Tab-separated table of C-alpha atoms and ligand atoms in Angstrom:
chain	number	residue	atom	x	y	z
A	1	MET	CA	-13.654	-9.648	-23.573
A	2	ARG	CA	-10.983	-7.006	-23.979
A	3	MET	CA	-9.462	-4.945	-21.214
A	4	TYR	CA	-9.408	-1.955	-23.576
A	5	ASP	CA	-13.209	-1.960	-23.868
A	6	MET	CA	-13.631	-2.123	-20.121
A	7	ILE	CA	-11.272	0.803	-19.522
A	8	TYR	CA	-13.209	2.766	-22.157
A	9	LYS	CA	-16.530	1.877	-20.542
A	10	LYS	CA	-15.387	2.966	-17.091
A	11	ARG	CA	-13.806	6.125	-18.496
A	12	GLU	CA	-17.226	7.030	-19.910
A	13	GLY	CA	-18.792	6.467	-16.493
A	14	GLN	CA	-20.678	3.293	-17.325
A	15	GLU	CA	-21.221	0.381	-14.952
A	16	LEU	CA	-19.100	-2.762	-15.367
A	17	THR	CA	-20.785	-6.160	-15.165
A	18	GLN	CA	-19.801	-8.912	-12.759
A	19	GLU	CA	-18.368	-10.931	-15.674
A	20	GLU	CA	-16.191	-7.992	-16.693
A	21	ILE	CA	-14.926	-7.410	-13.161
A	22	ASN	CA	-14.181	-11.126	-12.697
A	23	PHE	CA	-12.331	-11.190	-16.011
A	24	PHE	CA	-10.220	-8.159	-15.122
A	25	ILE	CA	-9.315	-9.437	-11.624
A	26	ASN	CA	-8.670	-13.065	-12.618
A	27	GLN	CA	-6.590	-12.183	-15.659
A	28	TYR	CA	-4.623	-9.557	-13.766
A	29	THR	CA	-3.863	-11.976	-10.895
A	30	GLU	CA	-2.658	-14.555	-13.422
A	31	GLY	CA	-0.429	-11.963	-15.050
A	32	SER	CA	-2.169	-11.818	-18.432
A	33	ILE	CA	-3.192	-8.155	-18.184
A	34	PRO	CA	-0.309	-5.667	-17.956
A	35	ASP	CA	0.088	-3.139	-15.140
A	36	TYR	CA	-0.366	-0.194	-17.532
A	37	GLN	CA	-3.878	-1.219	-18.456
A	38	VAL	CA	-4.844	-1.896	-14.862
A	39	SER	CA	-3.334	1.470	-13.876
A	40	ALA	CA	-5.591	3.167	-16.413
A	41	MET	CA	-8.582	1.235	-15.074
A	42	LEU	CA	-7.765	2.237	-11.487
A	43	MET	CA	-7.519	5.883	-12.486
A	44	ALA	CA	-10.852	5.655	-14.332
A	45	ILE	CA	-12.399	4.087	-11.200
A	46	TYR	CA	-10.780	6.792	-9.103
A	47	PHE	CA	-12.520	9.544	-11.091
A	48	ARG	CA	-15.789	7.797	-11.985
A	49	GLY	CA	-16.314	5.799	-8.790
A	50	MET	CA	-18.122	2.482	-8.626
A	51	SER	CA	-21.746	1.614	-7.923
A	52	LYS	CA	-22.635	-0.477	-4.864
A	53	LYS	CA	-22.914	-3.527	-7.108
A	54	GLU	CA	-19.563	-2.968	-8.803
A	55	THR	CA	-17.889	-2.465	-5.418
A	56	TYR	CA	-19.362	-5.735	-4.171
A	57	TYR	CA	-18.367	-7.642	-7.331
A	58	LEU	CA	-14.817	-6.309	-7.080
A	59	THR	CA	-14.662	-7.387	-3.421
A	60	GLU	CA	-15.917	-10.894	-4.255
A	61	ALA	CA	-13.501	-11.277	-7.171
A	62	MET	CA	-10.563	-10.377	-4.917
A	63	ARG	CA	-11.869	-12.499	-2.021
A	64	PHE	CA	-11.921	-15.615	-4.214
A	65	SER	CA	-8.581	-14.885	-5.920
A	66	GLY	CA	-6.716	-17.051	-3.375
A	67	ASP	CA	-7.243	-19.041	-0.174
A	68	VAL	CA	-10.620	-18.731	1.499
A	69	ILE	CA	-10.399	-19.844	5.115
A	70	ASP	CA	-13.024	-22.234	6.444
A	71	LEU	CA	-13.556	-21.714	10.177
A	72	SER	CA	-16.618	-23.943	10.447
A	73	GLU	CA	-14.671	-26.391	12.633
A	74	ILE	CA	-14.574	-23.727	15.328
A	75	GLU	CA	-17.611	-23.915	17.586
A	76	GLY	CA	-19.699	-20.772	17.936
A	77	ILE	CA	-20.185	-17.531	16.053
A	78	LYS	CA	-16.830	-16.041	15.087
A	79	VAL	CA	-16.580	-12.247	15.065
A	80	ASP	CA	-13.542	-10.633	13.448
A	81	LYS	CA	-12.284	-7.157	14.309
A	82	HIS	CA	-10.519	-4.830	11.909
A	83	SER	CA	-8.964	-1.436	12.494
A	84	THR	CA	-8.311	0.788	9.488
A	85	GLY	CA	-5.004	1.706	11.086
A	86	GLY	CA	-3.706	4.391	13.351
A	87	VAL	CA	-0.913	5.368	15.688
A	88	GLY	CA	-0.449	3.351	18.875
A	89	ASP	CA	-3.564	1.246	18.279
A	90	THR	CA	-3.098	-1.641	20.713
A	91	THR	CA	-6.711	-2.813	20.827
A	92	THR	CA	-6.408	-6.374	19.455
A	93	LEU	CA	-4.105	-7.447	22.305
A	94	VAL	CA	-6.724	-6.372	24.846
A	95	VAL	CA	-9.968	-7.083	22.973
A	96	GLY	CA	-8.925	-10.626	21.981
A	97	PRO	CA	-8.469	-11.938	25.558
A	98	LEU	CA	-11.410	-9.860	26.809
A	99	VAL	CA	-13.830	-11.487	24.348
A	100	ALA	CA	-12.260	-14.946	24.721
A	101	SER	CA	-12.584	-14.734	28.526
A	102	CYS	CA	-16.348	-14.450	27.959
A	103	GLY	CA	-16.255	-17.799	26.140
A	104	VAL	CA	-16.583	-16.352	22.630
A	105	PRO	CA	-14.058	-17.616	20.045
A	106	VAL	CA	-11.626	-15.147	18.448
A	107	ALA	CA	-9.774	-16.436	15.369
A	108	LYS	CA	-7.691	-13.503	14.267
A	109	MET	CA	-5.427	-13.018	11.278
A	110	SER	CA	-3.358	-9.888	11.582
A	111	GLY	CA	-0.824	-7.965	9.567
A	112	ARG	CA	2.565	-6.380	10.061
A	113	GLY	CA	3.107	-2.660	10.327
A	114	LEU	CA	4.065	-0.494	7.397
A	115	GLY	CA	5.205	3.120	7.562
A	116	HIS	CA	4.099	4.841	10.748
A	117	THR	CA	1.219	2.485	11.577
A	118	GLY	CA	1.873	-0.621	13.632
A	119	GLY	CA	0.827	-4.228	13.143
A	120	THR	CA	-0.320	-6.727	15.758
A	121	ILE	CA	1.999	-9.446	14.452
A	122	ASP	CA	5.124	-7.334	15.039
A	123	LYS	CA	3.902	-6.461	18.525
A	124	LEU	CA	3.395	-10.107	19.452
A	125	GLU	CA	6.864	-10.971	18.220
A	126	SER	CA	8.319	-8.845	21.004
A	127	ILE	CA	7.308	-11.683	23.356
A	128	PRO	CA	10.176	-14.219	23.215
A	129	GLY	CA	9.166	-17.562	21.729
A	130	PHE	CA	5.759	-16.452	20.425
A	131	HIS	CA	4.861	-18.147	17.105
A	132	VAL	CA	2.843	-16.121	14.631
A	133	GLU	CA	2.799	-18.859	12.021
A	134	LEU	CA	0.468	-21.747	12.773
A	135	SER	CA	-0.918	-24.208	10.245
A	136	ILE	CA	-4.633	-23.774	9.643
A	137	GLU	CA	-5.244	-26.985	11.656
A	138	GLN	CA	-3.192	-25.704	14.615
A	139	PHE	CA	-4.973	-22.356	14.366
A	140	ILE	CA	-8.427	-23.941	14.543
A	141	HIS	CA	-7.382	-26.351	17.286
A	142	THR	CA	-5.965	-23.501	19.386
A	143	VAL	CA	-9.120	-21.419	19.040
A	144	ASN	CA	-11.255	-24.386	20.088
A	145	ARG	CA	-9.052	-25.016	23.110
A	146	VAL	CA	-8.141	-21.476	24.249
A	147	LYS	CA	-10.882	-19.449	22.461
A	148	LEU	CA	-8.177	-17.190	21.054
A	149	ALA	CA	-5.403	-17.393	18.480
A	150	VAL	CA	-3.673	-14.671	16.462
A	151	VAL	CA	-1.690	-15.564	13.356
A	152	GLY	CA	-0.009	-13.727	10.495
A	153	GLN	CA	-2.166	-13.342	7.425
A	154	SER	CA	-1.530	-16.210	5.001
A	155	GLY	CA	0.526	-15.148	2.009
A	156	HIS	CA	-2.179	-16.445	-0.288
A	157	LEU	CA	-5.143	-14.552	1.150
A	158	ALA	CA	-6.647	-12.282	-1.534
A	159	PRO	CA	-3.531	-12.160	-3.777
A	160	ALA	CA	-5.441	-9.968	-6.244
A	161	ASP	CA	-5.711	-7.300	-3.560
A	162	LYS	CA	-2.017	-7.579	-2.779
A	163	LYS	CA	-1.119	-6.955	-6.413
A	164	LEU	CA	-3.680	-4.226	-6.912
A	165	TYR	CA	-2.716	-2.452	-3.681
A	166	ALA	CA	0.940	-2.332	-4.724
A	167	LEU	CA	-0.124	-0.789	-8.042
A	168	ARG	CA	-2.468	1.713	-6.352
A	169	ASP	CA	0.381	2.722	-4.097
A	170	VAL	CA	2.486	3.921	-7.048
A	171	THR	CA	-0.322	5.347	-9.222
A	172	ALA	CA	-1.939	7.730	-6.684
A	173	THR	CA	-5.115	5.645	-6.511
A	174	VAL	CA	-5.056	4.460	-2.886
A	175	ASP	CA	-7.392	7.046	-1.417
A	176	ASN	CA	-10.621	6.114	-3.135
A	177	ILE	CA	-13.363	4.966	-0.781
A	178	GLU	CA	-14.701	2.125	-2.948
A	179	LEU	CA	-11.203	0.792	-3.573
A	180	ILE	CA	-10.277	0.948	0.128
A	181	ALA	CA	-13.576	-0.675	1.179
A	182	SER	CA	-13.271	-3.542	-1.311
A	183	SER	CA	-9.595	-4.068	-0.436
A	184	ILE	CA	-10.239	-4.377	3.300
A	185	MET	CA	-13.445	-6.401	2.964
A	186	SER	CA	-12.004	-8.873	0.446
A	187	LYS	CA	-9.483	-9.930	3.095
A	188	LYS	CA	-12.012	-9.950	5.939
A	189	LEU	CA	-14.431	-12.114	3.943
A	190	ALA	CA	-11.661	-14.504	2.888
A	191	ALA	CA	-10.583	-14.853	6.543
A	192	GLY	CA	-13.791	-16.747	7.279
A	193	SER	CA	-15.519	-15.233	10.326
A	194	ASN	CA	-19.316	-14.963	10.594
A	195	ALA	CA	-19.471	-11.282	11.524
A	196	ILE	CA	-17.163	-8.278	11.441
A	197	ILE	CA	-16.675	-5.274	13.721
A	198	LEU	CA	-14.803	-2.426	12.052
A	199	ASP	CA	-12.909	0.290	13.887
A	200	VAL	CA	-12.774	3.100	11.336
A	201	LYS	CA	-10.232	5.651	12.495
A	202	ILE	CA	-10.815	9.320	11.752
A	203	GLY	CA	-8.580	12.306	12.264
A	204	ASN	CA	-5.106	13.568	11.493
A	205	GLY	CA	-3.479	10.203	12.259
A	206	ALA	CA	-5.769	8.205	9.959
A	207	PHE	CA	-6.588	7.616	6.286
A	208	MET	CA	-9.924	9.380	6.723
A	209	LYS	CA	-9.517	12.883	8.077
A	210	THR	CA	-13.144	13.790	8.829
A	211	LEU	CA	-16.206	12.113	10.325
A	212	ASP	CA	-18.046	12.560	6.997
A	213	GLU	CA	-15.364	10.717	5.020
A	214	GLY	CA	-15.132	8.053	7.724
A	215	ILE	CA	-18.893	7.462	7.596
A	216	LYS	CA	-18.757	7.101	3.797
A	217	LEU	CA	-16.048	4.452	4.088
A	218	ALA	CA	-17.900	2.726	6.931
A	219	LYS	CA	-21.147	2.638	4.918
A	220	GLU	CA	-19.379	1.056	1.934
A	221	MET	CA	-17.825	-1.641	4.102
A	222	VAL	CA	-21.036	-2.336	6.049
A	223	ASN	CA	-22.881	-2.636	2.715
A	224	ILE	CA	-20.352	-5.104	1.339
A	225	GLY	CA	-20.513	-7.187	4.521
A	226	ASN	CA	-24.283	-7.314	4.400
A	227	TYR	CA	-24.350	-8.215	0.691
A	228	ALA	CA	-22.055	-11.120	1.635
A	229	ASN	CA	-24.364	-12.149	4.509
A	230	ARG	CA	-21.906	-11.229	7.237
A	231	GLU	CA	-23.288	-8.918	9.861
A	232	THR	CA	-20.984	-5.890	9.840
A	233	ILE	CA	-20.941	-2.884	12.174
A	234	ALA	CA	-18.480	0.021	12.187
A	235	LEU	CA	-17.426	2.250	15.069
A	236	LEU	CA	-15.983	5.597	14.003
A	237	THR	CA	-13.244	6.449	16.476
A	238	SER	CA	-10.941	9.401	16.966
A	239	MET	CA	-7.353	9.333	15.755
A	240	GLU	CA	-6.729	13.024	16.555
A	241	GLN	CA	-4.058	11.759	18.964
A	242	PRO	CA	-2.347	8.411	19.520
A	243	LEU	CA	-4.534	5.807	21.230
A	244	GLY	CA	-3.323	5.208	24.788
A	245	ASN	CA	0.166	6.476	25.581
A	246	ALA	CA	2.548	4.001	23.969
A	247	VAL	CA	3.611	3.920	20.315
A	248	GLY	CA	6.021	1.125	19.392
A	249	ASN	CA	5.919	-2.647	19.553
A	250	ALA	CA	7.207	-3.802	22.963
A	251	LEU	CA	5.939	-0.577	24.540
A	252	GLU	CA	2.447	-1.319	23.231
A	253	VAL	CA	2.605	-4.888	24.516
A	254	LYS	CA	3.426	-3.468	27.944
A	255	GLU	CA	0.523	-1.038	27.576
A	256	ALA	CA	-1.851	-3.893	26.697
A	257	ILE	CA	-0.644	-5.866	29.739
A	258	ASP	CA	-1.139	-2.775	31.953
A	259	THR	CA	-4.658	-2.385	30.554
A	260	LEU	CA	-5.474	-6.038	31.229
A	261	ASN	CA	-4.184	-5.387	34.774
A	262	ASN	CA	-6.607	-2.455	35.183
A	263	ASN	CA	-3.741	-0.037	35.046
A	264	GLY	CA	-3.864	1.177	31.453
A	265	PRO	CA	-4.815	4.441	29.740
A	266	GLU	CA	-8.509	5.344	29.947
A	267	ASP	CA	-9.072	5.840	26.215
A	268	LEU	CA	-7.591	2.466	25.291
A	269	GLU	CA	-9.677	0.716	27.957
A	270	GLU	CA	-12.865	2.501	26.858
A	271	LEU	CA	-12.408	1.579	23.205
A	272	CYS	CA	-11.521	-2.045	24.012
A	273	ILE	CA	-14.586	-2.464	26.218
A	274	HIS	CA	-16.834	-1.092	23.472
A	275	LEU	CA	-15.305	-3.174	20.678
A	276	ALA	CA	-15.529	-6.287	22.871
A	277	SER	CA	-19.166	-5.509	23.743
A	278	TYR	CA	-20.079	-5.306	20.050
A	279	MET	CA	-18.337	-8.603	19.463
A	280	LEU	CA	-20.318	-10.245	22.271
A	281	LEU	CA	-23.563	-8.847	20.860
A	282	MET	CA	-22.775	-9.988	17.317
A	283	SER	CA	-21.860	-13.460	18.554
A	284	LYS	CA	-25.265	-13.589	20.340
A	285	LYS	CA	-23.589	-13.958	23.721
A	286	THR	CA	-25.450	-10.888	24.962
A	287	ASN	CA	-28.608	-9.013	24.027
A	288	SER	CA	-27.383	-5.444	24.351
A	289	ILE	CA	-24.261	-3.317	24.343
A	290	ASP	CA	-24.921	-2.300	27.943
A	291	GLU	CA	-24.959	-5.937	29.014
A	292	GLY	CA	-21.650	-6.448	27.173
A	293	ILE	CA	-20.086	-3.422	28.852
A	294	LYS	CA	-21.080	-4.801	32.255
A	295	ILE	CA	-19.672	-8.262	31.531
A	296	THR	CA	-16.420	-7.116	29.930
A	297	THR	CA	-15.772	-4.545	32.670
A	298	GLN	CA	-16.188	-7.334	35.200
A	299	LYS	CA	-13.848	-9.678	33.250
A	300	LEU	CA	-11.244	-6.935	33.267
A	301	LYS	CA	-11.640	-6.150	36.981
A	302	SER	CA	-11.610	-9.807	38.034
A	303	GLY	CA	-8.359	-10.545	36.194
A	304	GLU	CA	-10.000	-13.209	33.990
A	305	ALA	CA	-9.110	-11.309	30.802
A	306	PHE	CA	-5.510	-11.042	32.006
A	307	ALA	CA	-5.425	-14.789	32.752
A	308	LYS	CA	-6.789	-15.453	29.256
A	309	PHE	CA	-4.016	-13.337	27.738
A	310	LYS	CA	-1.404	-15.466	29.518
A	311	GLU	CA	-3.065	-18.673	28.386
A	312	PHE	CA	-3.080	-17.403	24.792
A	313	ILE	CA	0.576	-16.361	24.865
A	314	GLN	CA	1.564	-19.719	26.330
A	315	ALA	CA	-0.519	-21.644	23.778
A	316	GLN	CA	1.440	-19.994	20.973
A	317	GLY	CA	4.823	-20.696	22.566
A	318	GLY	CA	5.479	-17.320	24.197
A	319	ASP	CA	7.457	-16.905	27.424
A	320	ILE	CA	4.803	-15.923	29.989
A	321	SER	CA	7.319	-14.818	32.625
A	322	VAL	CA	7.558	-11.674	30.464
A	323	ILE	CA	3.930	-10.890	31.237
A	324	ASP	CA	4.536	-10.747	34.986
A	325	ASP	CA	7.802	-8.909	34.533
A	326	THR	CA	7.583	-6.583	31.533
A	327	THR	CA	11.201	-5.449	32.022
A	328	LYS	CA	11.993	-8.732	30.221
A	329	LEU	CA	10.475	-7.305	27.018
A	330	PRO	CA	13.010	-5.899	24.520
A	331	GLN	CA	14.505	-2.750	26.074
A	332	ALA	CA	16.119	0.120	24.199
A	333	LYS	CA	19.589	1.363	25.119
A	334	TYR	CA	18.693	5.063	25.181
A	335	ILE	CA	15.676	6.267	27.155
A	336	THR	CA	15.206	10.029	27.121
A	337	LYS	CA	12.579	12.229	28.744
A	338	ILE	CA	11.323	15.160	26.683
A	339	LYS	CA	10.494	18.327	28.605
A	340	SER	CA	7.991	20.892	27.445
A	341	ILE	CA	9.276	24.257	26.255
A	342	SER	CA	5.721	25.670	26.186
A	343	ALA	CA	2.976	26.154	28.742
A	344	GLY	CA	-0.801	25.932	28.441
A	345	TYR	CA	-3.339	23.291	27.531
A	346	ILE	CA	-2.678	20.847	24.738
A	347	GLN	CA	-5.113	21.752	21.994
A	348	GLY	CA	-4.008	19.437	19.233
A	349	ILE	CA	-1.457	16.748	18.401
A	350	LYS	CA	-0.207	16.133	14.863
A	351	THR	CA	-0.669	12.395	15.194
A	352	ASN	CA	1.056	11.576	11.918
A	353	GLU	CA	4.171	13.372	13.179
A	354	ILE	CA	4.121	11.294	16.385
A	355	GLY	CA	3.934	8.155	14.250
A	356	LEU	CA	6.837	9.398	12.133
A	357	ALA	CA	8.857	10.199	15.264
A	358	ALA	CA	8.403	6.575	16.383
A	359	LEU	CA	9.498	5.463	12.909
A	360	THR	CA	12.634	7.654	13.172
A	361	LEU	CA	13.430	5.977	16.506
A	362	GLY	CA	13.317	2.577	14.770
A	363	ALA	CA	9.779	1.399	15.674
A	364	GLY	CA	8.468	1.060	12.127
A	365	ARG	CA	9.350	-0.052	8.629
A	366	GLU	CA	10.271	2.493	5.978
A	367	ASN	CA	9.476	-0.152	3.353
A	368	LYS	CA	8.165	-3.714	3.308
A	369	ALA	CA	11.598	-5.355	3.444
A	370	ALA	CA	12.964	-3.205	6.275
A	371	SER	CA	13.539	-4.656	9.723
A	372	ILE	CA	12.005	-3.251	12.840
A	373	ASP	CA	13.409	-2.494	16.306
A	374	LEU	CA	10.867	-4.019	18.681
A	375	SER	CA	12.159	-2.045	21.675
A	376	ALA	CA	11.928	1.374	19.999
A	377	GLY	CA	9.122	3.908	20.283
A	378	LEU	CA	7.718	6.533	22.575
A	379	GLN	CA	5.281	7.155	25.398
A	380	MET	CA	3.149	10.291	25.490
A	381	HIS	CA	2.584	11.531	29.047
A	382	LYS	CA	0.350	14.436	28.007
A	383	LYS	CA	-2.593	14.372	25.671
A	384	ILE	CA	-5.267	16.733	24.364
A	385	GLY	CA	-6.876	18.713	27.192
A	386	ASP	CA	-3.979	18.224	29.633
A	387	GLN	CA	-2.405	21.256	31.268
A	388	VAL	CA	1.349	21.547	30.816
A	389	SER	CA	3.965	23.760	32.470
A	390	ILE	CA	7.393	24.520	31.059
A	391	GLY	CA	9.739	21.703	32.077
A	392	ASP	CA	7.008	19.046	32.483
A	393	THR	CA	7.855	15.696	30.951
A	394	ILE	CA	5.587	15.325	27.937
A	395	ALA	CA	7.027	12.183	26.393
A	396	THR	CA	9.686	9.505	26.843
A	397	ILE	CA	11.531	8.165	23.832
A	398	HIS	CA	13.128	4.738	23.541
A	399	THR	CA	15.728	3.966	20.881
A	400	ASN	CA	18.940	2.177	20.024
A	401	LYS	CA	19.786	4.868	17.449
A	402	LYS	CA	21.523	7.603	19.404
A	403	GLU	CA	21.632	9.823	16.319
A	404	SER	CA	17.812	9.818	16.050
A	405	ILE	CA	17.147	11.256	19.515
A	406	GLU	CA	17.407	14.944	18.672
A	407	GLN	CA	15.305	14.679	15.537
A	408	ALA	CA	12.559	12.661	17.236
A	409	CYS	CA	12.556	15.092	20.151
A	410	ASN	CA	12.011	18.038	17.794
A	411	MET	CA	9.317	16.179	15.891
A	412	ILE	CA	7.377	15.522	19.089
A	413	LEU	CA	7.722	19.094	20.358
A	414	ASN	CA	6.605	20.438	16.981
A	415	ALA	CA	3.635	18.071	16.900
A	416	LEU	CA	2.015	19.726	19.912
A	417	GLU	CA	-0.295	22.740	19.696
A	418	PHE	CA	-1.036	24.722	22.845
A	419	SER	CA	-3.917	26.929	23.945
A	420	LYS	CA	-4.042	29.395	26.827
A	421	GLY	CA	-7.562	28.404	27.841
A	422	SER	CA	-8.748	24.941	28.817
A	423	ILE	CA	-9.641	22.441	26.110
A	424	PRO	CA	-12.139	19.587	26.411
A	425	LYS	CA	-10.950	16.028	25.802
A	426	PRO	CA	-11.957	14.818	22.322
A	427	LYS	CA	-14.782	12.340	22.000
A	428	LEU	CA	-13.337	8.874	21.351
A	429	ILE	CA	-16.286	7.026	19.776
A	430	GLN	CA	-18.014	9.429	17.406
A	431	ALA	CA	-20.502	7.398	15.398
A	432	ILE	CA	-21.796	3.885	14.813
A	433	VAL	CA	-22.732	2.639	11.352
A	434	SER	CA	-24.839	-0.497	11.039
A	435	LYS	CA	-27.019	-1.918	8.281
A	436	ASP	CA	-30.069	0.202	9.081
A	437	GLU	CA	-28.680	3.142	10.937
A	438	ILE	CA	-26.018	5.807	11.213
A	439	LYS	CA	-25.864	6.981	14.816
A	440	ILE	CA	-23.805	10.109	15.523
A	441	LEU	CA	-22.829	10.253	19.204
B	1	URA	N1	-5.908	-0.998	4.008
B	1	URA	C1	-6.148	-1.940	3.090
B	1	URA	O1	-6.045	-3.123	3.368
B	1	URA	N2	-6.479	-1.562	1.842
B	1	URA	C2	-6.603	-0.274	1.481
B	1	URA	O2	-6.927	0.001	0.346
B	1	URA	C3	-6.347	0.708	2.461
B	1	URA	C4	-6.013	0.305	3.722
B	2	CA	CA1	-1.029	2.843	22.405
């Protein structure tokens, strides 16, 4: 087999075989095919697309390129959750304990943040003492004991995807639906759960800008999951504004704790309850989403989900006194309120700009090697549909970089669009994609 022939075949719009895809992925991972040939292949895929079969074969080749986690020692049906990434998305920290408090195991591998989107692992590190690196044995033991553990993704999970993603990033081939779907699903399948709930973000703060594009991506991923015999369902959820109010690591941990204490933002609570209800259904704990909503709402109200969060933090070495007193979380030196210079109803928020403002304040990584300021970020006090008068506080920024305050302040003010007339709140959950059905809500 020659890489040249495969590039030619794909350029001409023909379908690659499983043997060809395996050859290309295995040889590339080993380093025997040069980046320039793989770049050409990626560009050919970008323009010609891939069939359902090719997409599945690519996913499988990447899934088996490194460690494949065996979770069979964990009792029960394991459901993984994945978010395609957004601004201020704090769901894992709430959904994990919520599902675990219902007795369903959650064995979660999470990533770090890059650019303006956050990562669960960074957030958890704002709790002093918390360990994100457990051996696979400790991980499994903790899930069996506590029903919940969250660890950093092993460095050797889907190494082919890691290499390919880095190449896509510099060859303008990231935003292809089949490539994104196979990239995400290769890691989810390698991580070993029995079923997968996907939170596909749509809107100006997400990869996918429209519901149509989001549904296409969701369908690809659901297809791959089903081919691999893992039940997979996707919720399409709005990223037309940050989720909840907080954007930034310690601030989002506080927001998750508030939510577990029945004192969090409505949109975050709503999404967490729905994601958790799907996880209960997929783990066969419940027979319907409505039943799951009832149970999870009760677990939240009763404080059992909050107690589970504490147990989880303690099991991984974190200082739980921080959970009762969130002023012990990393605190920024400069805390500044931003006042509105416009009046009216908020019509739109440039969510990307809000994410970039948080990055400017120190909350994110400009590149993979950069360090992160866990205390930095912002809180939005007004969201789409809210009425604002001149002088109202619309956001609070937290930073240790005094010189970034003015810039971040301008970014936030410029990110807001106002209307004179009232504006309805955007719908949070917009569609559900499962094996047999696309339901638009
Ligand atoms: N996230 C991934 O893991 N892969 C992609 O291709 C895009 C987003
Ligand atoms: Ca948030």
